[in-house]
Backbone as JSON Lines, residues from 0, in Angstrom:
{"i":0,"aa":"M","n":[26.31,-5.87,4.74],"ca":[27.71,-5.52,4.75],"c":[27.9,-4.01,4.66]}
{"i":1,"aa":"A","n":[26.89,-3.3,4.23],"ca":[27.01,-1.85,4.14],"c":[26.86,-1.19,5.51]}
{"i":2,"aa":"W","n":[26.33,-1.88,6.5],"ca":[26.18,-1.3,7.83],"c":[27.55,-1.12,8.49]}
{"i":3,"aa":"H","n":[28.47,-1.99,8.21],"ca":[29.8,-1.94,8.79],"c":[30.81,-2.1,7.66]}
{"i":4,"aa":"P","n":[31.18,-1.0,7.0],"ca":[32.09,-1.12,5.85],"c":[33.5,-1.52,6.27]}
{"i":5,"aa":"L","n":[34.06,-2.43,5.52],"ca":[35.44,-2.87,5.71],"c":[36.17,-2.74,4.38]}
{"i":6,"aa":"P","n":[37.49,-2.64,4.39],"ca":[38.23,-2.43,3.14],"c":[38.05,-3.53,2.09]}
{"i":7,"aa":"E","n":[37.95,-4.77,2.53],"ca":[37.8,-5.89,1.59],"c":[36.72,-6.83,2.09]}
{"i":8,"aa":"I","n":[36.13,-7.57,1.18],"ca":[35.05,-8.5,1.54],"c":[35.55,-9.59,2.48]}
{"i":9,"aa":"G","n":[36.76,-10.06,2.26],"ca":[37.32,-11.12,3.09],"c":[37.48,-10.73,4.55]}
{"i":10,"aa":"D","n":[37.53,-9.42,4.83],"ca":[37.7,-8.97,6.21],"c":[36.49,-9.27,7.09]}
{"i":11,"aa":"F","n":[35.34,-9.54,6.5],"ca":[34.16,-9.87,7.29],"c":[34.31,-11.23,7.99]}
{"i":12,"aa":"W","n":[35.2,-12.07,7.52],"ca":[35.43,-13.38,8.13],"c":[36.69,-13.4,8.98]}
{"i":13,"aa":"N","n":[37.38,-12.29,9.11],"ca":[38.62,-12.21,9.86],"c":[38.33,-12.35,11.36]}
{"i":14,"aa":"M","n":[38.97,-13.29,12.01],"ca":[38.72,-13.55,13.43],"c":[39.44,-12.58,14.35]}
{"i":15,"aa":"S","n":[40.42,-11.82,13.85],"ca":[41.15,-10.89,14.72],"c":[40.52,-9.5,14.74]}
{"i":16,"aa":"S","n":[39.46,-9.28,13.98],"ca":[38.84,-7.96,13.97],"c":[37.93,-7.78,15.18]}
{"i":17,"aa":"L","n":[37.39,-6.6,15.33],"ca":[36.54,-6.28,16.47],"c":[35.29,-7.16,16.52]}
{"i":18,"aa":"Y","n":[34.68,-7.4,15.37],"ca":[33.46,-8.2,15.34],"c":[33.72,-9.69,15.18]}
{"i":19,"aa":"A","n":[34.95,-10.06,14.98],"ca":[35.4,-11.46,14.93],"c":[34.66,-12.31,13.91]}
{"i":20,"aa":"G","n":[34.15,-11.72,12.87],"ca":[33.56,-12.47,11.76],"c":[32.29,-13.22,12.07]}
{"i":21,"aa":"N","n":[31.67,-12.98,13.21],"ca":[30.47,-13.74,13.59],"c":[29.3,-13.45,12.67]}
{"i":22,"aa":"Y","n":[29.09,-12.2,12.3],"ca":[27.95,-11.84,11.47],"c":[28.01,-12.55,10.12]}
{"i":23,"aa":"A","n":[29.15,-12.5,9.45],"ca":[29.28,-13.11,8.14],"c":[29.14,-14.63,8.22]}
{"i":24,"aa":"R","n":[29.7,-15.23,9.25],"ca":[29.6,-16.68,9.39],"c":[28.16,-17.14,9.62]}
{"i":25,"aa":"L","n":[27.43,-16.4,10.45],"ca":[26.06,-16.79,10.76],"c":[25.11,-16.53,9.6]}
{"i":26,"aa":"M","n":[25.25,-15.4,8.93],"ca":[24.29,-15.01,7.9],"c":[24.62,-15.59,6.53]}
{"i":27,"aa":"I","n":[25.89,-15.75,6.22],"ca":[26.27,-16.13,4.86],"c":[26.92,-17.5,4.79]}
{"i":28,"aa":"G","n":[27.71,-17.84,5.76],"ca":[28.42,-19.11,5.73],"c":[29.91,-18.85,5.55]}
{"i":29,"aa":"S","n":[30.59,-19.81,4.97],"ca":[32.03,-19.67,4.83],"c":[32.4,-18.65,3.75]}
{"i":30,"aa":"R","n":[33.62,-18.14,3.85],"ca":[34.1,-17.16,2.89],"c":[34.2,-17.76,1.5]}
{"i":31,"aa":"E","n":[34.64,-19.02,1.39],"ca":[34.77,-19.67,0.09],"c":[33.41,-19.87,-0.57]}
{"i":32,"aa":"R","n":[32.4,-20.22,0.22],"ca":[31.05,-20.39,-0.31],"c":[30.51,-19.06,-0.83]}
{"i":33,"aa":"F","n":[30.74,-17.99,-0.08],"ca":[30.3,-16.67,-0.5],"c":[30.97,-16.25,-1.8]}
{"i":34,"aa":"K","n":[32.28,-16.47,-1.91],"ca":[33.0,-16.1,-3.14],"c":[32.53,-16.93,-4.32]}
{"i":35,"aa":"A","n":[32.19,-18.19,-4.09],"ca":[31.68,-19.03,-5.17],"c":[30.32,-18.52,-5.65]}
{"i":36,"aa":"L","n":[29.46,-18.14,-4.71],"ca":[28.16,-17.59,-5.1],"c":[28.31,-16.24,-5.79]}
{"i":37,"aa":"L","n":[29.25,-15.44,-5.33],"ca":[29.47,-14.12,-5.91],"c":[29.96,-14.21,-7.36]}
{"i":38,"aa":"C","n":[30.68,-15.28,-7.69],"ca":[31.16,-15.46,-9.07],"c":[30.0,-15.65,-10.04]}
{"i":39,"aa":"F","n":[28.91,-16.25,-9.6],"ca":[27.8,-16.56,-10.49],"c":[26.68,-15.53,-10.41]}
{"i":40,"aa":"L","n":[26.8,-14.56,-9.52],"ca":[25.78,-13.53,-9.4],"c":[25.99,-12.47,-10.48]}
{"i":41,"aa":"M","n":[25.02,-12.31,-11.36],"ca":[25.13,-11.33,-12.43],"c":[23.75,-10.75,-12.71]}
{"i":42,"aa":"V","n":[23.69,-9.44,-12.8],"ca":[22.44,-8.76,-13.08],"c":[22.34,-8.42,-14.56]}
{"i":43,"aa":"V","n":[23.47,-8.33,-15.25],"ca":[23.52,-7.85,-16.62],"c":[23.85,-8.99,-17.57]}
{"i":44,"aa":"D","n":[23.15,-9.03,-18.69],"ca":[23.49,-9.95,-19.78],"c":[24.37,-9.17,-20.75]}
{"i":45,"aa":"H","n":[25.67,-9.48,-20.79],"ca":[26.6,-8.7,-21.59],"c":[26.39,-8.86,-23.09]}
{"i":46,"aa":"T","n":[25.67,-9.88,-23.5],"ca":[25.43,-10.06,-24.94],"c":[24.39,-9.09,-25.47]}
{"i":47,"aa":"T","n":[23.54,-8.55,-24.6],"ca":[22.5,-7.63,-25.06],"c":[22.82,-6.17,-24.73]}
{"i":48,"aa":"E","n":[23.98,-5.89,-24.19],"ca":[24.37,-4.52,-23.86],"c":[24.56,-3.69,-25.12]}
{"i":49,"aa":"Q","n":[24.17,-2.44,-25.05],"ca":[24.43,-1.51,-26.14],"c":[25.7,-0.75,-25.83]}
{"i":50,"aa":"A","n":[26.47,-0.46,-26.86],"ca":[27.76,0.18,-26.65],"c":[27.65,1.61,-26.12]}
{"i":51,"aa":"N","n":[26.59,2.33,-26.49],"ca":[26.48,3.72,-26.08],"c":[25.59,3.93,-24.85]}
{"i":52,"aa":"D","n":[25.2,2.88,-24.17],"ca":[24.34,2.97,-23.0],"c":[25.17,3.35,-21.78]}
{"i":53,"aa":"R","n":[24.76,4.4,-21.07],"ca":[25.49,4.82,-19.88],"c":[24.97,4.17,-18.61]}
{"i":54,"aa":"L","n":[23.9,3.39,-18.7],"ca":[23.35,2.68,-17.54],"c":[23.35,1.17,-17.78]}
{"i":55,"aa":"P","n":[24.42,0.59,-18.26],"ca":[24.34,-0.83,-18.64],"c":[24.16,-1.78,-17.46]}
{"i":56,"aa":"K","n":[24.74,-1.46,-16.31],"ca":[24.67,-2.37,-15.17],"c":[23.3,-2.37,-14.5]}
{"i":57,"aa":"V","n":[22.56,-1.29,-14.62],"ca":[21.26,-1.2,-13.96],"c":[20.12,-1.02,-14.96]}
{"i":58,"aa":"R","n":[20.39,-1.17,-16.24],"ca":[19.36,-0.92,-17.26],"c":[18.15,-1.83,-17.07]}
{"i":59,"aa":"F","n":[18.37,-3.1,-16.79],"ca":[17.25,-4.03,-16.62],"c":[16.37,-3.61,-15.44]}
{"i":60,"aa":"L","n":[16.98,-3.33,-14.29],"ca":[16.22,-2.91,-13.11],"c":[15.53,-1.57,-13.35]}
{"i":61,"aa":"Y","n":[16.22,-0.66,-14.02],"ca":[15.67,0.66,-14.33],"c":[14.43,0.53,-15.21]}
{"i":62,"aa":"D","n":[14.52,-0.26,-16.26],"ca":[13.38,-0.44,-17.17],"c":[12.22,-1.15,-16.49]}
{"i":63,"aa":"Q","n":[12.51,-2.18,-15.71],"ca":[11.45,-2.91,-15.02],"c":[10.74,-2.02,-13.99]}
{"i":64,"aa":"F","n":[11.5,-1.19,-13.29],"ca":[10.89,-0.29,-12.32],"c":[9.99,0.73,-13.01]}
{"i":65,"aa":"R","n":[10.44,1.27,-14.14],"ca":[9.6,2.23,-14.89],"c":[8.31,1.58,-15.36]}
{"i":66,"aa":"I","n":[8.39,0.36,-15.85],"ca":[7.19,-0.35,-16.32],"c":[6.23,-0.59,-15.16]}
{"i":67,"aa":"K","n":[6.77,-1.0,-14.02],"ca":[5.93,-1.3,-12.85],"c":[5.26,-0.05,-12.3]}
{"i":68,"aa":"V","n":[5.99,1.05,-12.24],"ca":[5.42,2.3,-11.73],"c":[4.28,2.76,-12.63]}
{"i":69,"aa":"R","n":[4.46,2.66,-13.94],"ca":[3.43,3.11,-14.87],"c":[2.21,2.19,-14.85]}
{"i":70,"aa":"S","n":[2.39,0.93,-14.53],"ca":[1.25,0.01,-14.54],"c":[0.43,0.06,-13.26]}
{"i":71,"aa":"L","n":[1.03,0.51,-12.17],"ca":[0.33,0.49,-10.88],"c":[-0.55,1.72,-10.64]}
{"i":72,"aa":"F","n":[-0.31,2.8,-11.34],"ca":[-1.02,4.04,-11.04],"c":[-1.37,4.76,-12.33]}
{"i":73,"aa":"K","n":[-2.57,5.26,-12.4],"ca":[-3.01,6.09,-13.53],"c":[-3.24,7.5,-12.99]}
{"i":74,"aa":"P","n":[-2.54,8.5,-13.52],"ca":[-2.66,9.86,-12.99],"c":[-3.99,10.5,-13.35]}
{"i":75,"aa":"G","n":[-4.34,11.53,-12.58],"ca":[-5.54,12.3,-12.87],"c":[-5.3,13.22,-14.06]}
{"i":76,"aa":"Q","n":[-6.16,14.2,-14.23],"ca":[-6.06,15.07,-15.4],"c":[-4.88,16.03,-15.3]}
{"i":77,"aa":"H","n":[-4.47,16.39,-14.1],"ca":[-3.38,17.35,-13.92],"c":[-2.1,16.61,-13.56]}
{"i":78,"aa":"V","n":[-1.09,16.78,-14.4],"ca":[0.2,16.1,-14.22],"c":[1.28,17.17,-14.12]}
{"i":79,"aa":"A","n":[2.17,17.03,-13.15],"ca":[3.27,17.97,-12.95],"c":[4.58,17.33,-13.4]}
{"i":80,"aa":"F","n":[5.45,18.14,-14.01],"ca":[6.76,17.68,-14.46],"c":[7.82,18.46,-13.69]}
{"i":81,"aa":"D","n":[8.84,17.76,-13.22],"ca":[9.87,18.43,-12.45],"c":[11.17,17.68,-12.63]}
{"i":82,"aa":"E","n":[12.27,18.38,-12.35],"ca":[13.57,17.72,-12.34],"c":[14.01,17.54,-10.91]}
{"i":83,"aa":"Q","n":[14.58,16.4,-10.61],"ca":[15.05,16.06,-9.27],"c":[16.55,15.83,-9.33]}
{"i":84,"aa":"M","n":[17.2,16.01,-8.22],"ca":[18.62,15.69,-8.11],"c":[18.78,14.59,-7.08]}
{"i":85,"aa":"I","n":[19.45,13.52,-7.46],"ca":[19.78,12.44,-6.53],"c":[21.23,12.63,-6.15]}
{"i":86,"aa":"R","n":[21.46,12.93,-4.88],"ca":[22.81,13.26,-4.42],"c":[23.77,12.1,-4.63]}
{"i":87,"aa":"C","n":[24.94,12.43,-5.12],"ca":[25.99,11.43,-5.32],"c":[27.34,12.11,-5.14]}
{"i":88,"aa":"K","n":[28.2,11.48,-4.38],"ca":[29.55,12.02,-4.19],"c":[30.59,11.17,-4.92]}
{"i":89,"aa":"G","n":[30.11,10.23,-5.72],"ca":[31.01,9.36,-6.47],"c":[31.48,10.02,-7.75]}
{"i":90,"aa":"H","n":[32.09,9.21,-8.61],"ca":[32.59,9.69,-9.89],"c":[31.79,9.02,-11.0]}
{"i":91,"aa":"S","n":[31.2,9.84,-11.85],"ca":[30.44,9.33,-12.98],"c":[30.36,10.41,-14.04]}
{"i":92,"aa":"V","n":[30.28,10.0,-15.29],"ca":[30.15,10.97,-16.36],"c":[28.75,11.58,-16.39]}
{"i":93,"aa":"M","n":[27.8,10.98,-15.69],"ca":[26.43,11.47,-15.67],"c":[26.16,12.48,-14.56]}
{"i":94,"aa":"L","n":[27.13,12.75,-13.7],"ca":[26.92,13.71,-12.63],"c":[26.67,15.1,-13.2]}
{"i":95,"aa":"Q","n":[25.74,15.8,-12.6],"ca":[25.39,17.15,-13.02],"c":[25.63,18.11,-11.87]}
{"i":96,"aa":"Y","n":[25.95,19.34,-12.22],"ca":[26.12,20.4,-11.22],"c":[25.03,21.43,-11.46]}
{"i":97,"aa":"M","n":[24.21,21.66,-10.43],"ca":[23.15,22.66,-10.51],"c":[23.26,23.56,-9.3]}
{"i":98,"aa":"P","n":[23.85,24.75,-9.45],"ca":[24.1,25.61,-8.29],"c":[22.84,26.14,-7.63]}
{"i":99,"aa":"A","n":[21.72,26.2,-8.32],"ca":[20.49,26.73,-7.73],"c":[19.76,25.71,-6.86]}
{"i":100,"aa":"K","n":[20.09,24.45,-6.98],"ca":[19.42,23.39,-6.2],"c":[20.09,23.22,-4.84]}
{"i":101,"aa":"H","n":[19.32,22.68,-3.89],"ca":[19.87,22.38,-2.56],"c":[20.95,21.31,-2.68]}
{"i":102,"aa":"T","n":[20.66,20.27,-3.47],"ca":[21.65,19.24,-3.77],"c":[22.37,19.67,-5.04]}
{"i":103,"aa":"K","n":[23.6,20.12,-4.9],"ca":[24.29,20.73,-6.03],"c":[24.88,19.71,-7.01]}
{"i":104,"aa":"W","n":[25.39,18.6,-6.5],"ca":[25.99,17.57,-7.34],"c":[25.16,16.3,-7.25]}
{"i":105,"aa":"G","n":[24.89,15.67,-8.39],"ca":[24.17,14.42,-8.37],"c":[23.66,14.03,-9.73]}
{"i":106,"aa":"F","n":[22.8,13.02,-9.74],"ca":[22.17,12.55,-10.97],"c":[20.86,13.31,-11.17]}
{"i":107,"aa":"K","n":[20.64,13.76,-12.39],"ca":[19.42,14.5,-12.69],"c":[18.37,13.52,-13.19]}
{"i":108,"aa":"V","n":[17.17,13.62,-12.59],"ca":[16.05,12.76,-12.96],"c":[14.86,13.66,-13.27]}
{"i":109,"aa":"F","n":[14.24,13.42,-14.42],"ca":[13.02,14.12,-14.77],"c":[11.85,13.24,-14.39]}
{"i":110,"aa":"A","n":[10.85,13.82,-13.73],"ca":[9.73,13.03,-13.21],"c":[8.4,13.63,-13.61]}
{"i":111,"aa":"A","n":[7.43,12.75,-13.85],"ca":[6.04,13.15,-14.09],"c":[5.21,12.57,-12.95]}
{"i":112,"aa":"C","n":[4.53,13.46,-12.21],"ca":[3.75,13.05,-11.05],"c":[2.33,13.57,-11.16]}
{"i":113,"aa":"D","n":[1.42,12.88,-10.52],"ca":[0.05,13.35,-10.42],"c":[0.03,14.57,-9.49]}
{"i":114,"aa":"S","n":[-0.6,15.65,-9.93],"ca":[-0.58,16.9,-9.15],"c":[-1.36,16.8,-7.85]}
{"i":115,"aa":"S","n":[-2.44,16.06,-7.83],"ca":[-3.26,16.01,-6.61],"c":[-2.7,15.08,-5.55]}
{"i":116,"aa":"S","n":[-2.1,13.97,-5.95],"ca":[-1.61,13.01,-4.95],"c":[-0.09,12.97,-4.84]}
{"i":117,"aa":"A","n":[0.62,13.62,-5.77],"ca":[2.1,13.64,-5.8],"c":[2.71,12.25,-5.94]}
{"i":118,"aa":"I","n":[1.99,11.34,-6.58],"ca":[2.51,9.99,-6.82],"c":[3.24,9.96,-8.16]}
{"i":119,"aa":"L","n":[4.41,9.37,-8.16],"ca":[5.22,9.27,-9.37],"c":[4.53,8.39,-10.4]}
{"i":120,"aa":"W","n":[4.48,8.86,-11.64],"ca":[3.89,8.07,-12.71],"c":[4.93,7.65,-13.74]}
{"i":121,"aa":"N","n":[5.88,8.5,-14.05],"ca":[6.91,8.19,-15.03],"c":[8.16,9.0,-14.67]}
{"i":122,"aa":"F","n":[9.32,8.49,-15.03],"ca":[10.56,9.21,-14.78],"c":[11.61,8.79,-15.8]}
{"i":123,"aa":"E","n":[12.63,9.61,-15.93],"ca":[13.74,9.29,-16.82],"c":[15.0,9.94,-16.29]}
{"i":124,"aa":"M","n":[16.09,9.17,-16.23],"ca":[17.37,9.7,-15.81],"c":[18.02,10.41,-16.98]}
{"i":125,"aa":"Y","n":[18.63,11.54,-16.68],"ca":[19.37,12.29,-17.7],"c":[20.78,11.73,-17.76]}
{"i":126,"aa":"T","n":[21.13,11.16,-18.9],"ca":[22.44,10.55,-19.05],"c":[23.44,11.46,-19.75]}
{"i":127,"aa":"G","n":[22.98,12.6,-20.26],"ca":[23.88,13.56,-20.89],"c":[24.24,13.23,-22.32]}
{"i":128,"aa":"Q","n":[23.51,12.35,-22.94],"ca":[23.82,12.01,-24.32],"c":[22.55,12.02,-25.15]}
{"i":129,"aa":"G","n":[22.7,12.09,-26.43],"ca":[21.55,12.11,-27.32],"c":[21.33,13.5,-27.88]}
{"i":130,"aa":"E","n":[20.68,13.56,-29.0],"ca":[20.4,14.83,-29.67],"c":[19.05,15.35,-29.23]}
{"i":131,"aa":"T","n":[18.95,16.65,-29.09],"ca":[17.68,17.27,-28.74],"c":[17.12,17.98,-29.96]}
{"i":132,"aa":"Q","n":[15.8,17.92,-30.09],"ca":[15.16,18.55,-31.23],"c":[14.53,19.88,-30.84]}
{"i":133,"aa":"G","n":[13.91,19.96,-29.68],"ca":[13.27,21.19,-29.25],"c":[13.85,21.7,-27.95]}
{"i":134,"aa":"G","n":[15.0,21.25,-27.58],"ca":[15.6,21.59,-26.28],"c":[15.45,20.42,-25.33]}
{"i":135,"aa":"L","n":[16.29,20.39,-24.31],"ca":[16.31,19.28,-23.36],"c":[14.99,19.13,-22.62]}
{"i":136,"aa":"A","n":[14.46,20.23,-22.08],"ca":[13.22,20.16,-21.31],"c":[12.06,19.71,-22.19]}
{"i":137,"aa":"H","n":[11.98,20.21,-23.41],"ca":[10.9,19.84,-24.33],"c":[10.95,18.34,-24.64]}
{"i":138,"aa":"D","n":[12.14,17.85,-24.95],"ca":[12.27,16.43,-25.3],"c":[11.95,15.52,-24.12]}
{"i":139,"aa":"M","n":[12.39,15.9,-22.92],"ca":[12.09,15.08,-21.75],"c":[10.6,15.05,-21.45]}
{"i":140,"aa":"V","n":[9.94,16.19,-21.54],"ca":[8.51,16.23,-21.29],"c":[7.76,15.39,-22.32]}
{"i":141,"aa":"M","n":[8.16,15.46,-23.56],"ca":[7.49,14.68,-24.6],"c":[7.69,13.18,-24.38]}
{"i":142,"aa":"R","n":[8.85,12.77,-23.87],"ca":[9.07,11.35,-23.57],"c":[8.28,10.92,-22.34]}
{"i":143,"aa":"L","n":[8.18,11.8,-21.34],"ca":[7.44,11.46,-20.13],"c":[5.94,11.41,-20.37]}
{"i":144,"aa":"V","n":[5.46,12.18,-21.33],"ca":[4.03,12.24,-21.63],"c":[3.57,11.02,-22.42]}
{"i":145,"aa":"D","n":[4.5,10.28,-22.96],"ca":[4.15,9.12,-23.78],"c":[3.22,8.18,-23.0]}
{"i":146,"aa":"G","n":[2.03,7.98,-23.51],"ca":[1.03,7.15,-22.86],"c":[-0.14,7.94,-22.29]}
{"i":147,"aa":"L","n":[-0.03,9.27,-22.29],"ca":[-1.12,10.1,-21.78],"c":[-1.93,10.78,-22.88]}
{"i":148,"aa":"E","n":[-1.55,10.6,-24.13],"ca":[-2.22,11.32,-25.22],"c":[-3.69,10.96,-25.35]}
{"i":149,"aa":"D","n":[-4.06,9.73,-25.14],"ca":[-5.45,9.28,-25.35],"c":[-6.35,9.56,-24.15]}
{"i":150,"aa":"Q","n":[-5.82,10.06,-23.07],"ca":[-6.58,10.16,-21.82],"c":[-6.97,11.6,-21.49]}
{"i":151,"aa":"Q","n":[-7.04,12.48,-22.47],"ca":[-7.48,13.87,-22.34],"c":[-6.6,14.67,-21.37]}
{"i":152,"aa":"H","n":[-5.32,14.35,-21.32],"ca":[-4.38,15.14,-20.54],"c":[-3.78,16.25,-21.39]}
{"i":153,"aa":"I","n":[-3.68,16.0,-22.68],"ca":[-3.02,16.95,-23.58],"c":[-4.03,17.46,-24.59]}
């Protein structure tokens, strides 16, 4: 549905439009069936949400992806830390403005990668909340390094 954006979901089944609703009918079925399935589709368990979490809707996927990335690859002795910007033109309290970067507005992500292969090993999104003890960069690096202490990296 993202390939051909329409103002409302129901418009994909509209017979008077240019595409005459054929794609939605063939791939998904009737509009009522789709709406019934959409009512039960949920990624978040609202009973386990934390009140101060800024990523509640994607927290489960975010955590599972971080666990999977760390389990699939073990970095070499040299690890590089960098901040990345993920471009976003939407509205969010987590958007950052960095005038020196090519992507000026977006979500800030701190990443730890293997220096020789440039494969991502660990990452963390900057949500703009929380107390820092040694500065933002120091705290992020210390969180990203978690798990490398025993492997002669530090």
